[in-house]
Short mmCIF file of C-alpha atoms in Angstrom, two decimals:
data_model
loop_
_atom_site.label_atom_id
_atom_site.label_comp_id
_atom_site.label_asym_id
_atom_site.label_seq_id
_atom_site.Cartn_x
_atom_site.Cartn_y
_atom_site.Cartn_z
CA MET M 1 76.27 111.95 81.65
CA LYS M 2 76.58 112.28 85.31
CA LYS M 3 79.01 115.06 86.18
CA ILE M 4 82.32 113.91 87.70
CA ASN M 5 82.62 114.97 91.25
CA LEU M 6 85.64 116.61 92.95
CA ALA M 7 86.82 113.41 94.45
CA PHE M 8 87.95 112.46 91.06
CA ALA M 9 90.11 115.58 90.62
CA PHE M 10 91.74 114.83 93.94
CA MET M 11 92.36 111.26 93.15
CA PHE M 12 93.82 111.99 89.82
CA MET M 13 95.91 115.06 90.84
CA GLY M 14 96.61 113.92 94.33
CA TYR M 15 98.27 116.68 96.31
CA PHE M 16 100.68 115.72 98.83
CA ALA M 17 98.92 115.49 102.29
CA LEU M 18 100.18 115.21 105.93
CA ASN M 19 100.05 104.72 103.83
CA ALA M 20 101.84 101.90 106.02
CA GLN M 21 100.61 100.60 109.29
CA SER M 22 99.12 102.82 112.04
CA TYR M 23 100.65 103.87 115.31
CA ILE M 24 104.16 102.84 114.37
CA GLY M 25 106.34 102.00 117.48
CA HIS M 26 103.48 102.18 119.85
CA SER M 27 101.74 99.04 118.66
CA VAL M 28 104.64 96.82 119.59
CA ASP M 29 104.45 98.11 123.06
CA ASN M 30 103.38 95.31 125.74
CA TYR M 31 101.20 98.16 127.29
CA SER M 32 99.71 99.35 123.96
CA GLY M 33 96.47 97.65 125.02
CA ILE M 34 93.73 98.17 122.51
CA HIS M 35 96.15 99.51 119.78
CA GLY M 36 98.15 96.20 119.87
CA ILE M 37 94.94 94.42 118.55
CA ILE M 38 94.95 96.62 115.30
CA LEU M 39 98.37 95.10 114.59
CA ASN M 40 97.72 91.61 115.79
CA PRO M 41 94.35 90.53 117.48
CA SER M 42 96.27 87.72 119.51
CA SER M 43 97.66 90.60 121.69
CA VAL M 44 94.30 90.84 123.23
CA VAL M 45 94.97 87.84 125.52
CA ASP M 46 97.58 87.64 128.28
CA SER M 47 98.08 91.33 128.14
CA ARG M 48 99.86 93.48 130.57
CA MET M 49 96.40 95.41 130.75
CA ARG M 50 93.67 94.23 132.83
CA THR M 51 91.29 96.50 130.97
CA ASP M 52 92.18 99.18 128.41
CA ILE M 53 89.45 101.82 127.25
CA ASN M 54 90.31 103.94 124.41
CA ILE M 55 88.75 107.33 124.30
CA PHE M 56 90.01 108.54 120.93
CA SER M 57 93.20 108.00 118.76
CA LEU M 58 94.33 109.18 115.50
CA SER M 59 97.05 108.07 113.08
CA VAL M 60 97.94 109.80 109.71
CA PHE M 61 100.35 108.50 107.20
CA ALA M 62 101.07 109.68 103.75
CA GLY M 63 103.59 110.62 101.16
CA SER M 64 104.58 110.62 97.48
CA ASP M 65 107.65 109.84 95.62
CA TYR M 66 106.92 112.85 93.37
CA TYR M 67 106.88 115.47 96.19
CA ALA M 68 109.75 115.88 98.90
CA ILE M 69 109.15 118.53 101.56
CA ASP M 70 112.05 120.30 103.46
CA LEU M 71 110.39 120.95 106.87
CA GLY M 72 113.51 122.98 107.97
CA ASN M 73 112.70 125.59 105.38
CA LEU M 74 108.93 125.53 106.17
CA ALA M 75 109.56 126.28 109.82
CA ASP M 76 111.60 129.24 108.76
CA SER M 77 109.19 130.68 106.17
CA ASP M 78 107.09 133.60 107.17
CA ASP M 79 104.52 133.00 104.31
CA GLY M 80 103.48 129.55 105.16
CA PHE M 81 103.54 126.57 103.05
CA GLU M 82 103.97 127.04 99.25
CA ILE M 83 104.18 123.89 96.96
CA SER M 84 106.45 125.66 94.68
CA GLU M 85 108.96 126.92 97.32
CA ASN M 86 108.82 124.36 99.99
CA THR M 87 108.93 120.99 97.92
CA GLU M 88 111.28 119.42 95.57
CA LYS M 89 109.77 117.40 92.69
CA PHE M 90 110.94 113.96 91.37
CA PRO M 91 108.70 113.19 88.20
CA LYS M 92 108.93 109.58 86.85
CA GLN M 93 106.96 107.61 84.63
CA ASN M 94 105.28 105.86 87.44
CA ASN M 95 104.89 108.22 90.39
CA GLN M 96 102.79 107.11 93.62
CA PHE M 97 100.88 108.95 96.06
CA PHE M 98 99.44 107.39 99.17
CA LEU M 99 97.49 108.45 102.34
CA ASN M 100 96.23 106.50 105.26
CA ILE M 101 94.19 107.94 108.32
CA ASP M 102 92.98 105.91 111.04
CA ALA M 103 90.64 107.21 113.71
CA LEU M 104 90.04 104.73 116.67
CA GLY M 105 86.88 105.68 118.59
CA PRO M 106 85.59 104.36 121.74
CA SER M 107 87.06 101.00 122.24
CA PHE M 108 87.95 98.61 125.07
CA MET M 109 89.31 95.11 125.95
CA PHE M 110 89.26 92.99 129.08
CA ASN M 111 90.34 89.79 130.41
CA LEU M 112 87.51 86.99 130.67
CA SER M 113 89.95 84.71 132.37
CA PRO M 114 93.75 84.10 132.52
CA LYS M 115 93.35 82.31 129.06
CA HIS M 116 90.56 84.17 127.44
CA SER M 117 90.02 87.76 126.57
CA LEU M 118 87.80 90.06 124.48
CA GLY M 119 87.99 93.28 122.85
CA PHE M 120 85.59 95.68 120.87
CA THR M 121 86.87 98.48 118.47
CA THR M 122 85.21 101.22 116.65
CA ARG M 123 87.17 102.91 113.75
CA VAL M 124 86.80 105.31 110.82
CA ARG M 125 89.39 105.03 108.14
CA ALA M 126 90.34 106.67 104.92
CA PHE M 127 92.76 105.34 102.29
CA PHE M 128 93.99 106.95 99.23
CA ASN M 129 96.33 105.32 96.58
CA LEU M 130 97.37 106.78 93.22
CA ASN M 131 99.49 104.27 91.40
CA ASN M 132 101.70 104.85 88.11
CA ILE M 133 100.79 108.27 87.25
CA ASN M 134 103.17 109.98 84.88
CA GLY M 135 104.89 112.73 86.93
CA GLU M 136 105.63 115.01 84.04
CA LEU M 137 101.92 114.86 83.03
CA TYR M 138 100.98 115.59 86.61
CA GLU M 139 103.22 118.66 86.65
CA ASN M 140 101.80 120.04 83.56
CA PHE M 141 98.27 119.73 84.71
CA SER M 142 99.26 121.43 87.98
CA ASN M 143 100.76 124.39 85.91
CA ASP M 144 97.97 124.65 83.62
CA PHE M 145 100.13 123.60 80.69
CA ASP M 146 102.16 126.87 80.80
CA LEU M 147 104.73 125.88 78.57
CA ALA M 148 106.12 126.47 75.10
CA GLU M 149 108.23 123.39 74.42
CA ASP M 150 106.91 119.93 73.02
CA PHE M 151 106.69 116.99 75.35
CA ASN M 152 105.15 113.44 75.16
CA PHE M 153 104.00 111.04 77.90
CA ASN M 154 103.05 107.34 78.21
CA VAL M 155 101.01 105.97 81.30
CA GLU M 156 100.85 102.10 81.75
CA ASP M 157 98.64 100.25 84.40
CA PHE M 158 97.30 103.50 85.97
CA SER M 159 94.96 103.03 89.00
CA GLY M 160 93.70 105.25 91.70
CA THR M 161 91.35 104.63 94.60
CA ILE M 162 90.12 106.72 97.54
CA HIS M 163 87.85 104.91 99.96
CA LEU M 164 86.13 106.06 103.19
CA TRP M 165 84.63 103.56 105.64
CA GLY M 166 83.81 102.79 109.25
CA GLU M 167 84.23 99.57 110.95
CA VAL M 168 83.09 97.75 114.20
CA GLY M 169 85.23 94.95 115.46
CA ALA M 170 84.94 92.10 117.98
CA THR M 171 88.25 90.40 119.03
CA TYR M 172 88.58 87.06 120.90
CA GLY M 173 91.94 85.77 121.99
CA ARG M 174 93.01 82.63 123.56
CA VAL M 175 96.12 81.01 125.13
CA LEU M 176 96.87 77.88 122.79
CA LEU M 177 99.90 76.60 124.70
CA GLU M 178 101.80 77.18 127.87
CA GLU M 179 104.35 74.66 128.63
CA ASN M 180 107.46 75.90 130.58
CA LYS M 181 109.59 77.95 128.07
CA HIS M 182 107.06 77.79 125.18
CA PHE M 183 103.94 79.90 125.04
CA LEU M 184 101.52 80.44 122.17
CA LYS M 185 98.44 82.42 121.86
CA GLY M 186 96.07 83.19 118.90
CA GLY M 187 93.47 85.89 118.17
CA ILE M 188 90.80 86.93 115.53
CA THR M 189 88.93 90.14 114.93
CA LEU M 190 85.48 89.97 112.97
CA LYS M 191 84.48 93.44 111.49
CA TYR M 192 81.20 94.77 110.27
CA LEU M 193 82.12 97.34 107.66
CA LYS M 194 80.10 100.38 106.67
CA GLY M 195 80.79 102.19 103.48
CA GLY M 196 81.20 105.86 103.40
CA GLY M 197 81.99 106.19 99.74
CA SER M 198 84.59 105.76 97.06
CA ALA M 199 86.02 106.98 93.75
CA PHE M 200 88.34 105.14 91.65
CA SER M 201 89.98 105.14 88.05
CA SER M 202 92.01 103.05 85.94
CA SER M 203 93.59 102.84 82.49
CA PRO M 204 95.52 99.90 80.84
CA SER M 205 97.31 102.44 78.80
CA PHE M 206 97.05 106.10 77.58
CA SER M 207 99.56 108.41 75.96
CA GLY M 208 99.94 111.89 74.54
CA ASP M 209 101.81 114.58 72.71
CA TYR M 210 101.90 118.11 73.30
CA SER M 211 102.92 120.56 70.57
CA GLY M 212 104.03 124.03 71.90
CA MET M 213 104.12 125.51 68.61
CA ASN M 214 100.23 124.75 68.02
CA GLU M 215 99.37 124.69 71.64
CA VAL M 216 97.40 121.29 71.17
CA LEU M 217 97.40 118.15 73.25
CA SER M 218 96.89 115.14 71.26
CA THR M 219 96.01 111.91 73.31
CA MET M 220 95.01 108.36 72.74
CA GLY M 221 93.98 105.53 74.87
CA SER M 222 91.17 104.86 77.54
CA LEU M 223 90.32 105.73 81.05
CA ASN M 224 87.50 104.25 83.27
CA TYR M 225 86.25 106.40 86.24
CA GLY M 226 83.68 105.27 88.87
CA ALA M 227 82.12 106.88 91.78
CA THR M 228 79.62 105.57 94.46
CA MET M 229 76.42 107.40 94.87
CA ASP M 230 76.59 111.07 96.30
CA PHE M 231 80.26 110.58 97.07
CA ASN M 232 82.30 113.67 96.72
CA SER M 233 84.73 115.87 98.69
CA GLU M 234 81.89 118.08 100.09
CA ASP M 235 79.44 115.43 100.97
CA VAL M 236 80.63 112.31 102.77
CA GLY M 237 78.51 110.13 105.16
CA PHE M 238 77.81 106.80 106.09
CA ASP M 239 74.17 106.88 105.21
CA SER M 240 74.54 104.45 102.05
CA SER M 241 73.48 100.93 102.12
CA ALA M 242 76.92 99.72 101.19
CA SER M 243 78.35 97.23 103.75
CA GLY M 244 80.52 94.33 104.20
CA PHE M 245 82.45 92.00 106.46
CA GLY M 246 86.15 91.78 107.26
CA GLY M 247 88.51 90.51 109.62
CA ASP M 248 92.17 90.02 111.19
CA ILE M 249 93.79 86.94 112.49
CA GLY M 250 97.09 86.42 114.35
CA VAL M 251 99.25 84.27 116.46
CA THR M 252 102.16 85.09 118.92
CA TYR M 253 104.89 82.63 120.07
CA GLU M 254 106.91 83.42 123.06
CA TYR M 255 110.17 81.78 124.26
CA ARG M 256 110.40 81.95 128.06
CA ASN M 257 113.17 81.45 130.35
CA PRO M 258 111.74 78.90 132.80
CA GLN M 259 113.98 80.18 135.53
CA GLY M 260 112.33 82.66 137.77
CA LEU M 261 108.74 82.21 136.17
CA ASP M 262 107.26 81.38 139.47
CA SER M 263 108.19 84.61 140.75
CA LEU M 264 106.65 86.74 138.03
CA GLY M 265 103.23 87.92 138.06
CA LYS M 266 100.45 88.94 135.70
CA LYS M 267 101.98 92.29 135.44
CA ASP M 268 105.42 91.18 134.24
CA ASN M 269 106.52 90.24 130.72
CA LYS M 270 107.90 86.73 130.81
CA TYR M 271 109.40 86.05 127.43
CA LYS M 272 112.95 86.47 126.26
CA PHE M 273 111.85 86.96 122.55
CA LYS M 274 108.56 86.58 120.89
CA ILE M 275 107.49 86.21 117.21
CA ALA M 276 104.09 87.40 116.02
CA LEU M 277 102.33 87.02 112.74
CA SER M 278 99.16 88.40 111.62
CA LEU M 279 96.86 89.08 108.48
CA THR M 280 94.86 92.32 108.73
CA ASP M 281 92.10 93.88 106.73
CA ILE M 282 90.92 90.85 104.85
CA GLY M 283 87.48 91.68 103.26
CA SER M 284 85.79 94.21 101.10
CA ILE M 285 82.75 96.48 100.79
CA THR M 286 80.14 96.29 97.93
CA TYR M 287 78.42 99.33 96.66
CA ASN M 288 75.29 99.01 94.67
CA GLU M 289 74.59 101.07 91.35
CA THR M 290 78.10 102.83 91.18
CA SER M 291 78.47 105.17 88.28
CA ASN M 292 81.08 103.82 85.86
CA THR M 293 82.04 105.90 82.95
CA ASN M 294 84.58 104.66 80.19
CA TYR M 295 86.32 107.35 78.18
CA ASN M 296 87.78 106.98 74.79
CA LEU M 297 90.81 109.29 74.92
CA ASN M 298 91.52 109.38 71.17
CA GLY M 299 91.23 113.23 70.53
CA GLN M 300 92.87 116.73 70.81
CA ILE M 301 92.53 119.49 73.42
CA GLN M 302 93.49 123.17 72.86
CA LYS M 303 95.75 124.67 75.59
CA THR M 304 93.15 127.28 76.46
CA GLU M 305 90.89 124.37 77.60
CA LEU M 306 93.76 122.76 79.48
CA SER M 307 94.36 126.08 81.45
CA GLU M 308 90.87 127.33 81.80
CA LYS M 309 88.69 124.21 82.58
CA SER M 310 88.69 121.67 85.44
CA LEU M 311 89.65 118.04 84.60
CA SER M 312 86.06 116.91 84.68
CA GLU M 313 85.13 119.54 82.23
CA ILE M 314 87.96 118.64 79.97
CA LEU M 315 87.02 115.06 79.87
CA GLU M 316 83.20 115.66 79.50
CA ASP M 317 83.67 118.26 76.53
CA ASN M 318 86.33 116.61 74.64
CA TYR M 319 85.91 112.78 74.72
CA THR M 320 83.10 110.24 74.29
CA GLY M 321 82.05 108.48 77.51
CA SER M 322 79.76 105.61 78.01
CA GLU M 323 78.13 105.46 81.44
CA GLU M 324 76.43 102.53 83.26
CA LEU M 325 75.50 101.64 86.85
CA LEU M 326 77.37 98.60 88.07
CA ASP M 327 77.77 97.08 91.72
CA SER M 328 81.37 97.83 92.62
CA LYS M 329 83.37 95.81 95.22
CA ILE M 330 86.22 97.96 97.00
CA ASN M 331 88.89 95.62 98.55
CA LEU M 332 90.41 96.43 101.84
CA PRO M 333 94.05 97.12 102.23
CA THR M 334 94.92 93.45 103.13
CA ALA M 335 98.48 93.25 104.73
CA LEU M 336 100.85 90.75 106.27
CA HIS M 337 102.59 91.82 109.54
CA LEU M 338 105.49 90.07 111.13
CA VAL M 339 106.97 91.17 114.38
CA ALA M 340 110.00 89.81 116.36
CA ASP M 341 110.58 91.28 119.70
CA TYR M 342 113.69 90.71 121.90
CA ASN M 343 113.91 91.62 125.55
CA ILE M 344 117.49 93.00 126.07
CA ARG M 345 117.05 93.27 129.72
CA LYS M 346 114.34 93.97 132.25
CA ARG M 347 112.79 97.01 130.72
CA LEU M 348 114.65 97.41 127.38
CA PHE M 349 113.36 95.88 124.22
CA VAL M 350 114.02 95.99 120.58
CA SER M 351 111.47 94.78 117.81
CA LEU M 352 111.73 94.25 114.14
CA ASN M 353 108.50 94.76 112.38
CA GLY M 354 107.65 94.00 108.65
CA SER M 355 104.49 95.24 107.12
CA PHE M 356 103.81 94.11 103.68
CA SER M 357 100.76 94.50 101.29
CA LEU M 358 99.07 91.66 99.87
CA ILE M 359 97.39 93.89 97.40
CA GLY M 360 99.36 94.60 94.21
CA HIS M 361 99.74 98.09 92.88
CA ASP M 362 98.08 97.28 89.67
CA LYS M 363 94.95 96.03 91.37
CA GLU M 364 91.88 98.09 90.54
CA GLN M 365 89.12 99.21 93.03
CA ALA M 366 91.43 98.41 96.03
CA ASN M 367 93.73 100.09 98.66
CA ARG M 368 97.13 99.01 99.62
CA ILE M 369 99.61 99.82 102.37
CA ILE M 370 103.45 100.79 101.42
CA ASN M 371 105.84 97.95 102.55
CA THR M 372 107.69 99.05 105.52
CA VAL M 373 110.43 97.17 107.69
CA THR M 374 110.98 99.11 111.04
CA ALA M 375 113.25 98.39 113.93
CA THR M 376 112.07 99.91 117.24
CA PRO M 377 114.42 100.12 120.39
CA ARG M 378 112.13 101.06 123.25
CA LEU M 379 112.32 101.68 127.10
CA GLU M 380 109.07 100.10 128.55
CA THR M 381 107.40 100.41 132.04
CA ARG M 382 103.75 100.20 133.18
CA PHE M 383 103.28 104.01 133.15
CA PHE M 384 105.81 105.19 130.55
CA SER M 385 107.43 104.01 127.39
CA PHE M 386 109.60 105.59 125.02
CA TYR M 387 110.06 104.38 121.36
CA LEU M 388 112.70 105.18 118.59
CA PRO M 389 111.35 103.60 115.38
CA LEU M 390 113.80 103.24 112.57
CA SER M 391 112.23 102.35 109.27
CA LYS M 392 112.98 101.43 105.69
CA ARG M 393 110.04 102.40 103.51
CA GLN M 394 109.04 101.89 99.95
CA TYR M 395 109.37 104.76 97.80
CA ASP M 396 111.19 106.86 100.35
CA GLY M 397 114.08 105.05 102.09
CA PHE M 398 115.11 105.55 105.67
CA ALA M 399 113.01 107.27 108.37
CA ALA M 400 113.70 107.88 112.04
CA GLY M 401 111.18 108.95 114.66
CA ALA M 402 110.23 108.98 118.27
CA GLY M 403 107.17 108.45 120.42
CA LEU M 404 106.21 108.03 123.91
CA ARG M 405 103.47 106.72 126.27
CA LEU M 406 102.83 108.70 129.42
CA GLY M 407 99.84 107.16 131.40
CA PRO M 408 96.73 107.80 129.37
CA LEU M 409 98.36 109.92 126.78
CA THR M 410 100.42 108.57 123.71
CA VAL M 411 102.11 110.72 121.04
CA GLY M 412 104.66 109.80 118.36
CA SER M 413 105.76 109.90 114.77
CA ALA M 414 107.87 107.26 112.97
CA SER M 415 109.54 110.01 110.82
CA ALA M 416 109.66 113.03 112.97
CA ILE M 417 113.50 112.93 113.23
CA THR M 418 114.35 112.62 109.55
CA SER M 419 111.40 114.98 108.53
CA LEU M 420 113.21 117.66 110.52
CA LEU M 421 116.69 116.84 109.47
CA SER M 422 116.17 115.97 105.82
CA ASP M 423 115.89 118.33 103.02
CA SER M 424 113.72 115.78 100.89
CA SER M 425 111.20 113.99 103.05
CA LYS M 426 108.79 111.99 100.92
CA THR M 427 106.87 110.46 103.65
CA ALA M 428 105.39 111.79 107.13
CA ASP M 429 103.37 110.24 110.01
CA VAL M 430 102.03 111.33 113.19
CA TYR M 431 99.67 109.79 115.96
CA VAL M 432 98.08 110.71 119.20
CA GLY M 433 95.88 108.85 121.51
CA LEU M 434 94.12 109.26 124.67
CA LYS M 435 92.81 106.14 126.84
CA VAL M 436 92.02 104.96 130.18
CA PRO M 437 94.44 102.04 131.10
CA ILE M 438 93.95 99.66 133.86
CA TYR M 439 97.09 97.65 134.47
CA GLN M 440 97.41 94.19 135.88
#
């Protein structure tokens, strides 16, 4: 039987790391350029940018409804980060863990004509979702079952997927309607996807009872685990034959005040308010000959094994597993985005952005974003923008952050303020970007 790799241990036990949309706050800026394409491909046309060249950008979004971090205490600590001292735990029957890393490589966009534009993007992305894991079970595994009292657990509809992939995208945008106060544009991005590897696990149900007196864990149920060839936490690359195709599609409507339109140029925003709708990450990657092992979890495990062996060793030494090679399709984190943006006055805007997963948390071999609604007041000029995103996040609650764009440099976080002020932050995000903007 093939040895279970380290990616499975990471997926099953999922330590909190520093998912939702990328570049929150910045992507709604009319001067976001290539970053606006990520949220809605229709933004490539009628842009305030003549050309926008991204050198490198990175966005990280992660969290858990199990761990909450007090960053204030962390800053005052002389011993660095300690999970036991700098986190508060909220174990439930169905805890969630999530991570989204989005690295935007060399990319650019340009105008073919006033009504047609093109964009090209390169990205490397990593997603991790752990759904419906029993928090008490997780905690006892973390502590090597160092306990004397009895406990029992039940897990329903458990699933977890970690996936790394790269993508090359081509975006085309076109003005569809331009009549006085009504303006409509659309865009589409077609992507070639290259798989970097995936590990996944699922179980319809498994349960157990631990006897503190006998120091024995009795379990029943089943667990399926799969991993693409040669994928583990120490050997990750894009040399596999796995590939696929994906895409994004979006439209934007603008209501414009016809008075004074003739005096505005290409460098000026003309709308009073706009509404944008998009679907992102449609598609999947197929991996050939993925190792799939189904474990029968009916059995007993001694406490010494629980404290001394790794999770993979526990499964292999105590349970019967049947392995087979199958083709596995890993679905992208398909999402729906809706943005409403209002021009308060010349350089002041406020937007309301909802990002919602179209992938259910019970779907196997798939990643998903967490649902987020964000209101973002911002001051916006050609060379400088300042954002103040205020979000309601699934599994966490309210989050407030800040970001700025200063010429070629963009930095921000949609949770920086609440993370510093709150003693129980369950999500965190940060982004930074460097580009060559060429304005209209």
